Short mmCIF file of C-alpha atoms in Angstrom, two decimals:
data_model
loop_
_atom_site.label_atom_id
_atom_site.label_comp_id
_atom_site.label_asym_id
_atom_site.label_seq_id
_atom_site.Cartn_x
_atom_site.Cartn_y
_atom_site.Cartn_z
CA MET A 1 34.20 -92.93 -26.08
CA ALA A 2 32.45 -92.14 -29.37
CA ASN A 3 28.65 -92.46 -29.55
CA TYR A 4 27.97 -94.76 -32.52
CA LYS A 5 24.39 -94.66 -33.90
CA ARG A 6 24.56 -96.59 -37.16
CA PRO A 7 26.23 -99.81 -38.34
CA GLY A 8 29.54 -99.43 -40.11
CA ILE A 9 33.28 -99.01 -39.62
CA PHE A 10 34.55 -95.93 -37.81
CA VAL A 11 38.13 -94.74 -37.78
CA ASP A 12 39.70 -92.16 -35.51
CA GLU A 13 43.31 -91.05 -35.29
CA THR A 14 45.65 -90.44 -32.34
CA LEU A 15 49.11 -89.01 -32.89
CA ASN A 16 51.65 -89.35 -30.12
CA PRO A 17 53.95 -86.37 -29.74
CA ILE A 18 57.48 -86.76 -31.09
CA ILE A 19 59.98 -87.38 -28.33
CA THR A 20 62.22 -84.36 -27.92
CA ASN A 21 64.96 -83.86 -25.42
CA GLU A 22 66.15 -80.50 -24.18
CA ILE A 23 69.76 -80.07 -25.22
CA PRO A 24 72.08 -79.10 -22.35
CA SER A 25 73.54 -75.69 -23.10
CA GLY A 26 77.09 -76.72 -22.29
CA GLU A 27 77.26 -74.26 -19.40
CA PHE A 28 78.58 -75.86 -16.24
CA VAL A 29 76.97 -74.66 -13.03
CA ALA A 30 79.43 -73.36 -10.45
CA ALA A 31 79.39 -74.81 -6.94
CA PHE A 32 81.21 -73.53 -3.87
CA VAL A 33 81.76 -75.62 -0.75
CA GLY A 34 83.08 -74.10 2.45
CA GLU A 35 82.56 -72.92 5.98
CA HIS A 36 80.38 -69.94 6.84
CA ASP A 37 78.51 -68.75 9.91
CA TYR A 38 75.09 -68.26 8.30
CA GLY A 39 72.62 -69.91 5.98
CA PRO A 40 71.36 -73.26 4.66
CA ALA A 41 73.55 -76.36 4.73
CA ALA A 42 71.97 -78.18 1.77
CA PRO A 43 73.04 -77.31 -1.80
CA THR A 44 71.29 -74.01 -2.51
CA LEU A 45 71.11 -72.35 -5.93
CA ILE A 46 71.58 -68.59 -6.03
CA ARG A 47 71.54 -66.32 -9.08
CA ASN A 48 73.23 -63.14 -7.86
CA TRP A 49 75.06 -61.57 -4.94
CA ALA A 50 71.78 -60.22 -3.54
CA ASP A 51 70.58 -63.84 -3.18
CA PHE A 52 73.72 -64.66 -1.22
CA ILE A 53 73.14 -61.74 1.12
CA SER A 54 69.52 -62.78 1.65
CA LEU A 55 70.21 -66.48 2.27
CA PHE A 56 73.75 -66.50 3.66
CA GLY A 57 74.09 -63.10 5.30
CA GLY A 58 76.79 -61.66 3.05
CA PHE A 59 80.40 -61.58 4.25
CA GLY A 60 79.53 -62.32 7.88
CA ASP A 61 82.41 -61.59 10.20
CA GLY A 62 84.91 -61.71 7.32
CA THR A 63 86.81 -64.75 8.61
CA HIS A 64 85.56 -67.26 6.03
CA LEU A 65 86.64 -67.36 2.39
CA LEU A 66 83.38 -68.75 0.99
CA PRO A 67 81.54 -65.40 0.63
CA PHE A 68 84.57 -63.73 -0.96
CA ALA A 69 84.84 -66.50 -3.57
CA VAL A 70 81.14 -66.12 -4.40
CA HIS A 71 81.49 -62.34 -4.69
CA GLN A 72 84.47 -62.75 -7.05
CA PHE A 73 82.49 -65.28 -9.09
CA PHE A 74 79.68 -62.86 -9.83
CA ALA A 75 82.14 -60.00 -10.41
CA ASN A 76 83.82 -62.09 -13.14
CA GLY A 77 80.74 -62.96 -15.16
CA GLY A 78 79.20 -65.83 -13.19
CA ARG A 79 75.43 -66.18 -13.51
CA SER A 80 74.32 -68.81 -10.99
CA CYS A 81 75.95 -71.15 -8.52
CA TYR A 82 75.24 -73.68 -5.81
CA ILE A 83 76.38 -72.99 -2.26
CA VAL A 84 77.07 -75.80 0.19
CA ARG A 85 77.73 -74.50 3.69
CA ALA A 86 79.68 -77.17 5.56
CA VAL A 87 78.73 -77.48 9.22
CA ALA A 88 80.27 -79.28 12.18
CA ALA A 89 78.92 -82.69 13.13
CA ASP A 90 78.16 -81.45 16.64
CA ALA A 91 76.43 -78.25 15.52
CA THR A 92 72.81 -77.83 16.62
CA ALA A 93 69.86 -76.05 15.08
CA ALA A 94 67.86 -73.37 16.89
CA GLU A 95 64.17 -73.97 17.52
CA ALA A 96 61.10 -72.69 19.33
CA VAL A 97 57.97 -74.50 20.51
CA LEU A 98 54.69 -72.57 20.44
CA LYS A 99 51.89 -73.46 22.86
CA ASP A 100 48.19 -73.50 22.11
CA ARG A 101 45.37 -71.22 23.34
CA GLN A 102 43.66 -73.55 25.78
CA SER A 103 42.73 -71.61 28.90
CA GLY A 104 40.71 -71.92 32.06
CA GLU A 105 41.14 -72.99 35.61
CA GLY A 106 43.52 -75.93 35.95
CA VAL A 107 44.27 -76.00 32.19
CA ASN A 108 47.86 -75.68 31.04
CA PRO A 109 48.51 -74.72 27.42
CA LYS A 110 50.07 -77.57 25.46
CA GLU A 111 52.73 -77.58 22.77
CA VAL A 112 51.15 -77.20 19.36
CA LEU A 113 53.81 -76.17 16.83
CA ARG A 114 57.58 -76.73 16.70
CA LEU A 115 59.62 -74.36 14.53
CA LYS A 116 63.18 -75.49 13.82
CA VAL A 117 65.88 -73.94 11.66
CA LYS A 118 66.72 -76.19 8.73
CA ALA A 119 70.47 -75.76 9.14
CA PRO A 120 72.54 -75.98 12.31
CA GLY A 121 74.38 -72.94 13.59
CA ALA A 122 74.25 -70.11 16.08
CA PHE A 123 72.85 -67.79 13.40
CA GLY A 124 69.43 -69.41 13.99
CA ASN A 125 69.29 -67.85 17.45
CA GLY A 126 68.72 -64.53 15.71
CA ILE A 127 65.50 -65.60 13.96
CA GLU A 128 62.34 -64.07 15.45
CA VAL A 129 58.87 -65.62 15.18
CA SER A 130 55.62 -63.70 15.59
CA VAL A 131 52.03 -64.95 15.68
CA THR A 132 49.06 -62.62 15.19
CA ASP A 133 45.34 -63.23 14.65
CA ALA A 134 44.30 -63.32 11.02
CA GLY A 135 40.80 -62.11 11.81
CA THR A 136 39.29 -64.39 9.16
CA GLY A 137 37.85 -67.11 11.40
CA ALA A 138 38.45 -69.36 14.37
CA GLY A 139 41.84 -71.00 14.48
CA ARG A 140 43.36 -68.86 11.73
CA PHE A 141 46.51 -66.82 12.29
CA ASN A 142 49.45 -65.08 10.63
CA LEU A 143 52.98 -66.45 11.09
CA THR A 144 56.04 -64.27 10.47
CA PHE A 145 59.75 -65.10 10.58
CA LYS A 146 62.21 -62.23 10.79
CA ILE A 147 65.68 -63.35 9.83
CA GLY A 148 68.50 -61.62 11.65
CA GLY A 149 66.42 -60.49 14.62
CA ASP A 150 65.49 -56.84 14.87
CA THR A 151 67.84 -55.64 12.11
CA ALA A 152 65.94 -53.49 9.64
CA THR A 153 67.65 -55.06 6.61
CA GLY A 154 66.98 -58.69 7.52
CA PRO A 155 64.61 -60.63 5.23
CA GLN A 156 61.14 -61.57 6.42
CA GLU A 157 58.96 -64.54 5.57
CA ARG A 158 55.19 -64.24 6.02
CA PHE A 159 52.53 -66.93 6.00
CA ASN A 160 49.17 -65.19 6.34
CA ASP A 161 45.75 -66.64 7.14
CA VAL A 162 46.99 -70.14 8.02
CA SER A 163 45.67 -72.88 10.29
CA CYS A 164 46.99 -75.89 12.20
CA ASP A 165 43.99 -77.89 10.94
CA PRO A 166 45.51 -80.76 8.89
CA THR A 167 42.52 -80.67 6.52
CA ASP A 168 42.72 -76.92 5.85
CA VAL A 169 43.93 -75.88 2.39
CA ARG A 170 46.13 -73.31 4.12
CA ASN A 171 47.63 -75.71 6.60
CA VAL A 172 50.61 -73.99 8.21
CA VAL A 173 52.89 -77.03 8.21
CA ALA A 174 52.34 -77.67 4.50
CA MET A 175 52.90 -74.03 3.63
CA VAL A 176 56.01 -73.50 5.76
CA ASN A 177 57.57 -76.79 4.58
CA SER A 178 56.73 -76.37 0.89
CA PRO A 179 59.93 -76.88 -1.17
CA ASP A 180 58.83 -74.21 -3.65
CA THR A 181 57.04 -71.48 -1.72
CA GLY A 182 57.84 -72.34 1.89
CA SER A 183 60.37 -70.95 4.30
CA LYS A 184 64.02 -70.90 3.23
CA PHE A 185 65.16 -71.14 6.84
CA VAL A 186 62.56 -72.82 9.09
CA GLU A 187 60.60 -76.07 9.06
CA ALA A 188 57.41 -76.68 11.06
CA THR A 189 56.06 -79.72 12.91
CA TYR A 190 52.51 -79.99 14.30
CA LEU A 191 52.41 -81.27 17.89
CA GLY A 192 48.72 -80.87 18.71
CA GLY A 193 47.53 -84.36 17.94
CA THR A 194 44.07 -85.29 16.64
CA PRO A 195 41.28 -84.44 16.37
CA TRP A 196 42.07 -80.81 15.66
CA LYS A 197 40.09 -78.15 17.50
CA GLY A 198 40.05 -74.40 17.14
CA ASP A 199 41.92 -73.79 20.38
CA LYS A 200 44.84 -75.85 19.05
CA THR A 201 46.22 -72.67 17.59
CA PRO A 202 49.49 -70.95 18.63
CA SER A 203 49.07 -68.15 21.15
CA VAL A 204 49.76 -64.61 20.01
CA THR A 205 53.44 -63.79 20.40
CA VAL A 206 55.66 -61.03 19.05
CA GLY A 207 59.41 -61.27 18.45
CA GLN A 208 60.04 -64.61 20.14
CA LEU A 209 63.62 -65.66 19.40
CA LEU A 210 64.50 -69.20 18.43
CA ALA A 211 67.15 -70.68 20.70
CA GLY A 212 69.58 -73.58 21.09
CA GLY A 213 71.57 -73.10 17.89
CA ALA A 214 75.34 -73.71 18.10
CA ASP A 215 78.14 -73.85 15.54
CA GLY A 216 79.81 -76.83 17.17
CA THR A 217 83.48 -77.47 17.81
CA VAL A 218 84.28 -80.29 15.37
CA GLN A 219 85.95 -79.36 12.08
CA PRO A 220 83.33 -79.60 9.28
CA ASP A 221 83.79 -82.42 6.78
CA LEU A 222 84.24 -80.50 3.52
CA SER A 223 84.65 -83.66 1.44
CA ALA A 224 81.29 -85.02 2.61
CA ALA A 225 79.69 -81.60 2.06
CA ALA A 226 80.94 -81.57 -1.55
CA GLU A 227 79.36 -84.95 -2.22
CA LEU A 228 75.95 -83.47 -1.38
CA LEU A 229 76.16 -81.75 -4.77
CA GLU A 230 75.36 -85.05 -6.48
CA GLU A 231 71.70 -84.56 -5.63
CA THR A 232 71.60 -81.59 -8.02
CA ASN A 233 72.22 -83.87 -11.04
CA GLU A 234 73.91 -80.88 -12.68
CA VAL A 235 77.14 -80.56 -14.64
CA LEU A 236 79.34 -78.71 -12.16
CA ASN A 237 82.53 -76.72 -11.70
CA VAL A 238 83.39 -77.17 -8.01
CA ASN A 239 85.65 -75.04 -5.81
CA LEU A 240 86.50 -75.30 -2.13
CA PRO A 241 87.76 -71.74 -1.52
CA GLY A 242 91.28 -71.67 -0.12
CA ILE A 243 91.46 -75.44 0.48
CA SER A 244 94.66 -77.08 -0.78
CA ASP A 245 95.00 -79.98 1.68
CA ALA A 246 95.22 -83.25 -0.28
CA ALA A 247 93.46 -85.06 2.58
CA ILE A 248 90.36 -83.00 1.80
CA ILE A 249 90.72 -82.53 -1.96
CA ASN A 250 91.56 -86.13 -2.96
CA PRO A 251 88.23 -87.58 -1.70
CA VAL A 252 86.46 -84.84 -3.66
CA ILE A 253 88.40 -85.83 -6.78
CA ASP A 254 87.37 -89.46 -6.20
CA TRP A 255 83.75 -88.35 -5.94
CA ALA A 256 83.98 -86.20 -9.09
CA GLU A 257 85.18 -89.22 -11.07
CA ARG A 258 82.42 -91.45 -9.70
CA TYR A 259 79.76 -88.83 -10.31
CA GLY A 260 81.09 -88.13 -13.80
CA TYR A 261 79.63 -84.62 -14.10
CA ALA A 262 81.95 -82.50 -11.94
CA PHE A 263 85.24 -80.69 -12.55
CA LEU A 264 87.27 -79.46 -9.59
CA VAL A 265 89.03 -76.07 -9.55
CA VAL A 266 91.69 -76.29 -6.82
CA ASP A 267 93.35 -73.30 -5.18
CA THR A 268 97.05 -73.45 -4.41
CA PRO A 269 97.94 -72.57 -0.80
CA GLU A 270 98.43 -69.08 0.59
CA LEU A 271 102.05 -68.51 1.58
CA PRO A 272 103.62 -65.85 3.81
CA ASP A 273 104.34 -62.65 1.87
CA ALA A 274 108.04 -62.84 2.67
CA THR A 275 108.36 -66.24 1.00
CA PRO A 276 111.05 -66.21 -1.73
CA THR A 277 109.69 -67.04 -5.16
CA GLU A 278 111.95 -70.10 -5.36
CA THR A 279 110.34 -71.45 -2.20
CA ALA A 280 106.88 -70.58 -3.52
CA VAL A 281 107.57 -72.58 -6.68
CA SER A 282 108.60 -75.58 -4.58
CA LYS A 283 105.52 -75.32 -2.35
CA LEU A 284 103.18 -75.13 -5.34
CA LYS A 285 104.88 -78.05 -7.07
CA GLU A 286 104.45 -80.16 -3.93
CA MET A 287 100.70 -80.21 -4.61
CA SER A 288 101.00 -81.67 -8.10
CA PRO A 289 101.34 -85.42 -8.70
CA LEU A 290 103.24 -84.55 -11.88
CA SER A 291 106.16 -83.14 -9.89
CA ASN A 292 105.75 -84.75 -6.47
CA THR A 293 105.87 -88.53 -6.60
CA GLY A 294 106.43 -88.94 -2.88
CA THR A 295 104.14 -89.06 0.11
CA THR A 296 105.51 -86.23 2.26
CA PRO A 297 103.63 -84.07 1.70
CA VAL A 298 100.91 -86.03 -0.05
CA PRO A 299 100.16 -84.55 -3.50
CA LEU A 300 96.79 -84.44 -5.20
CA ARG A 301 95.71 -87.63 -6.90
CA ALA A 302 96.51 -87.67 -10.62
CA SER A 303 93.21 -87.02 -12.36
CA SER A 304 91.88 -85.08 -15.32
CA TYR A 305 88.86 -84.10 -13.21
CA ALA A 306 90.89 -81.48 -11.30
CA ALA A 307 93.13 -78.53 -12.11
CA LEU A 308 95.44 -76.42 -9.92
CA TYR A 309 95.43 -72.60 -10.05
CA GLY A 310 97.67 -70.09 -8.32
CA PRO A 311 99.05 -67.96 -6.85
CA TRP A 312 96.58 -66.02 -4.70
CA VAL A 313 95.42 -62.66 -6.02
CA LEU A 314 95.17 -59.19 -4.50
CA THR A 315 91.68 -57.78 -4.97
CA ALA A 316 89.48 -54.98 -3.71
CA ASP A 317 88.13 -55.83 -0.27
CA ALA A 318 84.37 -55.77 -0.81
CA ALA A 319 83.71 -56.49 2.88
CA VAL A 320 84.84 -53.08 4.11
CA ALA A 321 83.78 -49.56 3.19
CA ALA A 322 87.27 -48.05 3.27
CA VAL A 323 88.35 -46.69 -0.10
CA GLY A 324 91.33 -48.57 -1.52
CA ALA A 325 91.13 -51.50 0.91
CA THR A 326 92.49 -54.73 -0.53
CA ARG A 327 92.47 -58.38 0.44
CA LEU A 328 94.51 -61.39 -0.67
CA LEU A 329 92.16 -64.12 -1.89
CA PRO A 330 92.38 -67.56 -3.50
CA PRO A 331 91.80 -67.30 -7.25
CA GLY A 332 89.09 -69.99 -7.55
CA GLY A 333 86.09 -67.68 -7.24
CA ALA A 334 87.22 -65.33 -10.00
CA LEU A 335 88.28 -68.26 -12.19
CA MET A 336 84.89 -69.94 -11.83
CA GLY A 337 83.32 -66.72 -13.12
CA GLN A 338 85.59 -66.86 -16.17
CA PHE A 339 84.69 -70.53 -16.70
CA ALA A 340 81.00 -69.56 -16.74
CA LYS A 341 81.66 -66.67 -19.14
CA PHE A 342 83.56 -68.91 -21.57
CA ASP A 343 80.85 -71.57 -21.46
CA VAL A 344 78.22 -69.01 -22.47
CA GLU A 345 80.28 -67.24 -25.12
CA TYR A 346 82.09 -70.21 -26.67
CA GLY A 347 81.27 -73.57 -25.10
CA PRO A 348 83.06 -76.06 -22.83
CA HIS A 349 85.51 -77.02 -25.59
CA ARG A 350 87.33 -73.71 -25.12
CA THR A 351 90.05 -73.35 -22.51
CA PRO A 352 89.12 -70.58 -20.05
CA ALA A 353 92.53 -68.96 -20.19
CA GLY A 354 94.56 -66.37 -22.06
CA GLN A 355 93.96 -62.68 -22.66
CA GLU A 356 90.20 -63.17 -22.93
CA ALA A 357 90.19 -64.57 -19.39
CA ALA A 358 91.53 -61.46 -17.67
CA LEU A 359 90.38 -61.47 -14.04
CA ARG A 360 88.32 -58.49 -12.96
CA SER A 361 89.07 -56.47 -9.81
CA VAL A 362 92.51 -58.07 -9.51
CA TYR A 363 95.36 -55.65 -8.82
CA SER A 364 98.25 -58.04 -8.41
CA THR A 365 99.28 -61.60 -7.58
CA GLN A 366 101.04 -62.74 -4.42
CA PHE A 367 104.06 -63.87 -6.45
CA ARG A 368 105.49 -63.00 -9.83
CA PHE A 369 107.57 -65.73 -11.37
CA ALA A 370 110.48 -65.65 -13.79
CA ASP A 371 110.14 -67.40 -17.15
CA SER A 372 112.18 -70.40 -15.99
CA GLN A 373 109.91 -70.76 -12.97
CA LEU A 374 106.83 -70.50 -15.18
CA ASP A 375 108.29 -73.35 -17.25
CA GLU A 376 108.59 -75.51 -14.13
CA LEU A 377 105.10 -74.72 -12.92
CA ASN A 378 103.46 -75.39 -16.28
CA GLN A 379 105.23 -78.73 -16.61
CA ALA A 380 103.94 -79.56 -13.12
CA GLY A 381 100.37 -78.90 -14.28
CA ILE A 382 99.94 -75.70 -12.26
CA ASN A 383 98.01 -73.01 -14.11
CA VAL A 384 99.64 -69.72 -13.20
CA ILE A 385 97.88 -66.37 -13.00
CA ARG A 386 100.20 -63.63 -14.21
CA ARG A 387 100.14 -60.19 -15.71
CA VAL A 388 99.77 -60.04 -19.49
CA PRO A 389 100.62 -56.67 -21.10
CA ASN A 390 97.57 -54.79 -22.44
CA ALA A 391 95.25 -57.40 -20.93
CA GLY A 392 95.64 -57.55 -17.15
CA PHE A 393 96.04 -60.49 -14.83
CA CYS A 394 95.11 -63.64 -16.73
CA VAL A 395 95.28 -67.35 -16.10
CA MET A 396 97.95 -68.63 -18.48
CA GLY A 397 97.50 -72.36 -18.21
CA GLY A 398 94.94 -74.97 -19.14
CA ARG A 399 96.19 -78.28 -17.77
CA THR A 400 94.73 -80.83 -15.41
CA VAL A 401 96.79 -82.74 -12.85
CA LYS A 402 97.01 -85.77 -15.11
CA ALA A 403 99.88 -86.52 -17.45
CA GLY A 404 99.43 -87.66 -21.03
CA TYR A 405 97.12 -86.86 -23.90
CA PRO A 406 94.36 -86.13 -24.56
CA ASP A 407 92.79 -85.30 -21.19
CA ARG A 408 95.75 -83.51 -19.67
CA TYR A 409 93.91 -80.42 -20.92
CA VAL A 410 91.11 -78.78 -18.96
CA ALA A 411 89.13 -78.12 -22.16
CA VAL A 412 89.23 -81.78 -23.21
CA ARG A 413 88.01 -83.15 -19.88
CA ARG A 414 85.25 -80.54 -19.50
CA PHE A 415 84.09 -81.16 -23.08
CA LEU A 416 83.97 -84.93 -22.45
CA ILE A 417 81.88 -84.29 -19.33
CA HIS A 418 79.51 -82.18 -21.43
CA VAL A 419 79.24 -84.85 -24.16
CA ARG A 420 78.54 -87.53 -21.54
CA LYS A 421 75.68 -85.49 -20.08
CA LEU A 422 74.36 -84.60 -23.52
CA LEU A 423 74.19 -88.20 -24.72
CA VAL A 424 72.79 -89.58 -21.46
CA GLU A 425 69.93 -87.09 -21.44
CA SER A 426 69.27 -87.53 -25.17
CA THR A 427 68.97 -91.32 -24.95
CA SER A 428 67.18 -91.67 -21.61
CA TYR A 429 63.85 -92.19 -23.38
CA ALA A 430 65.04 -95.62 -24.56
CA VAL A 431 65.05 -97.29 -21.14
CA PHE A 432 62.44 -100.11 -21.12
CA GLN A 433 61.69 -99.69 -24.83
CA PRO A 434 61.56 -102.94 -26.86
CA ASN A 435 65.17 -103.92 -27.59
CA THR A 436 64.88 -104.24 -31.37
CA PRO A 437 66.73 -102.96 -34.45
CA ASP A 438 64.17 -100.13 -34.61
CA LEU A 439 65.34 -98.91 -31.21
CA TRP A 440 69.00 -99.20 -32.25
CA ALA A 441 68.33 -97.13 -35.37
CA SER A 442 66.49 -94.54 -33.28
CA LEU A 443 69.35 -94.27 -30.80
CA ALA A 444 71.95 -94.05 -33.54
CA ALA A 445 69.94 -91.28 -35.21
CA ILE A 446 69.55 -89.14 -32.13
CA VAL A 447 73.22 -89.54 -31.09
CA THR A 448 74.26 -88.65 -34.64
CA GLN A 449 72.02 -85.59 -34.53
CA ARG A 450 73.54 -84.36 -31.27
CA LEU A 451 77.12 -84.88 -32.48
CA THR A 452 76.31 -83.18 -35.76
CA GLU A 453 75.16 -80.14 -33.81
CA LEU A 454 78.47 -80.10 -31.93
CA THR A 455 80.34 -80.37 -35.24
CA GLN A 456 78.40 -77.48 -36.73
CA ALA A 457 79.18 -75.41 -33.63
CA GLY A 458 82.89 -76.01 -34.21
CA GLN A 459 83.34 -78.03 -31.02
CA LEU A 460 84.67 -81.15 -32.74
CA LYS A 461 87.69 -81.55 -34.95
CA GLY A 462 86.70 -81.97 -38.59
CA ASN A 463 84.61 -80.10 -41.11
CA SER A 464 81.92 -82.74 -41.56
CA PRO A 465 80.19 -85.45 -39.52
CA GLU A 466 82.17 -88.08 -41.44
CA THR A 467 85.49 -86.70 -40.15
CA ALA A 468 84.29 -85.50 -36.71
CA PHE A 469 82.67 -88.61 -35.23
CA ARG A 470 81.33 -92.11 -35.70
CA VAL A 471 78.31 -93.84 -34.16
CA VAL A 472 77.64 -97.58 -34.17
CA CYS A 473 74.44 -99.07 -32.77
CA ASP A 474 73.40 -102.13 -34.77
CA GLU A 475 73.68 -105.89 -34.80
CA SER A 476 77.48 -105.68 -34.79
CA ASN A 477 77.57 -104.50 -31.16
CA ASN A 478 74.11 -105.66 -30.07
CA THR A 479 74.12 -109.44 -30.22
CA GLN A 480 71.53 -111.98 -29.19
CA GLN A 481 73.35 -112.36 -25.87
CA THR A 482 73.36 -108.61 -25.09
CA VAL A 483 69.68 -108.38 -26.03
CA ALA A 484 68.95 -111.30 -23.72
CA ASN A 485 70.80 -109.42 -20.97
CA GLY A 486 68.60 -106.37 -21.53
CA GLU A 487 71.52 -104.32 -22.86
CA VAL A 488 71.83 -101.82 -25.69
CA HIS A 489 75.32 -100.73 -26.74
CA ILE A 490 76.21 -97.54 -28.58
CA ASP A 491 79.84 -97.08 -29.65
CA VAL A 492 80.76 -93.44 -30.15
CA GLY A 493 84.06 -92.01 -31.36
CA ILE A 494 84.70 -88.27 -31.47
CA ALA A 495 87.57 -86.19 -32.84
CA LEU A 496 88.63 -83.89 -30.04
CA THR A 497 90.16 -80.45 -30.45
CA ARG A 498 93.15 -79.43 -28.34
CA PRO A 499 94.18 -75.95 -27.27
CA ALA A 500 97.05 -74.09 -28.94
CA GLU A 501 99.25 -74.01 -25.86
CA PHE A 502 102.49 -72.88 -27.50
CA ILE A 503 102.78 -70.35 -30.31
CA GLY A 504 106.13 -70.48 -32.09
CA ILE A 505 107.10 -67.55 -34.29
CA HIS A 506 110.11 -68.18 -36.49
CA ILE A 507 111.77 -65.06 -37.89
CA GLY A 508 114.22 -65.34 -40.74
CA GLN A 509 116.41 -62.73 -42.40
CA PHE A 510 117.80 -63.02 -45.88
CA GLU A 511 120.59 -60.62 -46.72
CA GLY A 512 123.35 -60.93 -49.30
CA GLY A 513 123.07 -64.68 -49.54
CA GLY A 514 123.26 -65.20 -45.76
CA THR A 515 120.39 -66.34 -43.58
CA ALA A 516 119.85 -65.66 -39.88
CA THR A 517 116.94 -67.15 -37.98
CA GLU A 518 115.51 -66.69 -34.55
CA SER A 519 112.68 -68.61 -32.87
CA LEU A 520 110.45 -66.89 -30.36
#
């Protein structure tokens, strides 16, 4: 408060900062959901393959497809992704209980600190805990977790000079359980009760293994695991590596539509190598609701929030050291890397397909189809990976599993998801603002600004804002009744671009008054 010393009128000035909203880049974040024998079960963001090794143990025993999909993702230009490790309902988490330092005749040490692995699984039985004296005062100690037991390459987590004292600034429970700087694997619970005393400190121990972790016997619920991604509040490309069962995929499609910010990349099934190509075409078409209108087998649900990709691809086997080793893998991991690359280089309005989407480290595909078979598969909404001369193995399709324009195209649906996120985040400041014409004008202005930016970036059809979009937020769609209901309505129309799916070249010859033509 100012200190006024003489009579008069005093004026000061306070300027509120202009509301700005960070513009989403348009890059979808990849997300992989699957089974694995190691690592966290909650959605976990990683930024490179080294992160996956540290948190999820790399390829493990090589029986699960999740790590191979993640490796292919980063090999094909991916930059970051969420991992959701699905676990069985009857899986249990390993734990250890440390006892305190009370001693003396007739005194039994009591439990003081429980350490429990955050995620269920037998991998937790390989985590070692050590307690040593910090040497900085009574009741202070160092706590170390060694992940992977006595292996030299396993990561370690150290919490030095900590205390069980709830009032201590270096309280061990707070530090271990911190979401930012705490343990990635273990959570702590204090069992010593109150009041705290110096002898309520864990006894010195070296290399004590956690125990009781089990993988369980029930099949993990992959659909429920995928829905955990909603807590990220990110715009997502989602893949369940190698999963083509409609009973699993259809609930995920339902969730993607409800969530509104997820697009599902679906792998077609792996088939025996001796399968004739005609049979392979039939099996792939059975997945698509555009070609299978029956119920045996059940196809995917018709939706523009999902797209089918196949066949499987032959790649270098990164899990073994043998030179020239190969492995047949579902294409989703490599495709998600190409999606990420296209988002960065062009934007979500571009179809991640064609010669620019050549898959890296792919030597062949499980099947090679004739032109007539490619016609069938494309009409069924199956995006086929095939060899393109002078380019490599590329995905040559950009359709969703929904018939009809405009959102039968992957690029259209993903762009609409991006626009939805962009406008929601740009207008979120308006909630609980006075519902007046000033607010309507403000909302119309900021939506117009965002759509103008998309137009200037070439992501909307039209050379000017007047031809690319329209925005209405005024008394025509905000009546006295809607205002009384606490509602604000913004009507937005956008001119969408569509991919050039078919290129027709028409060659004509004129010779001696005769004309011959040929269409390619």
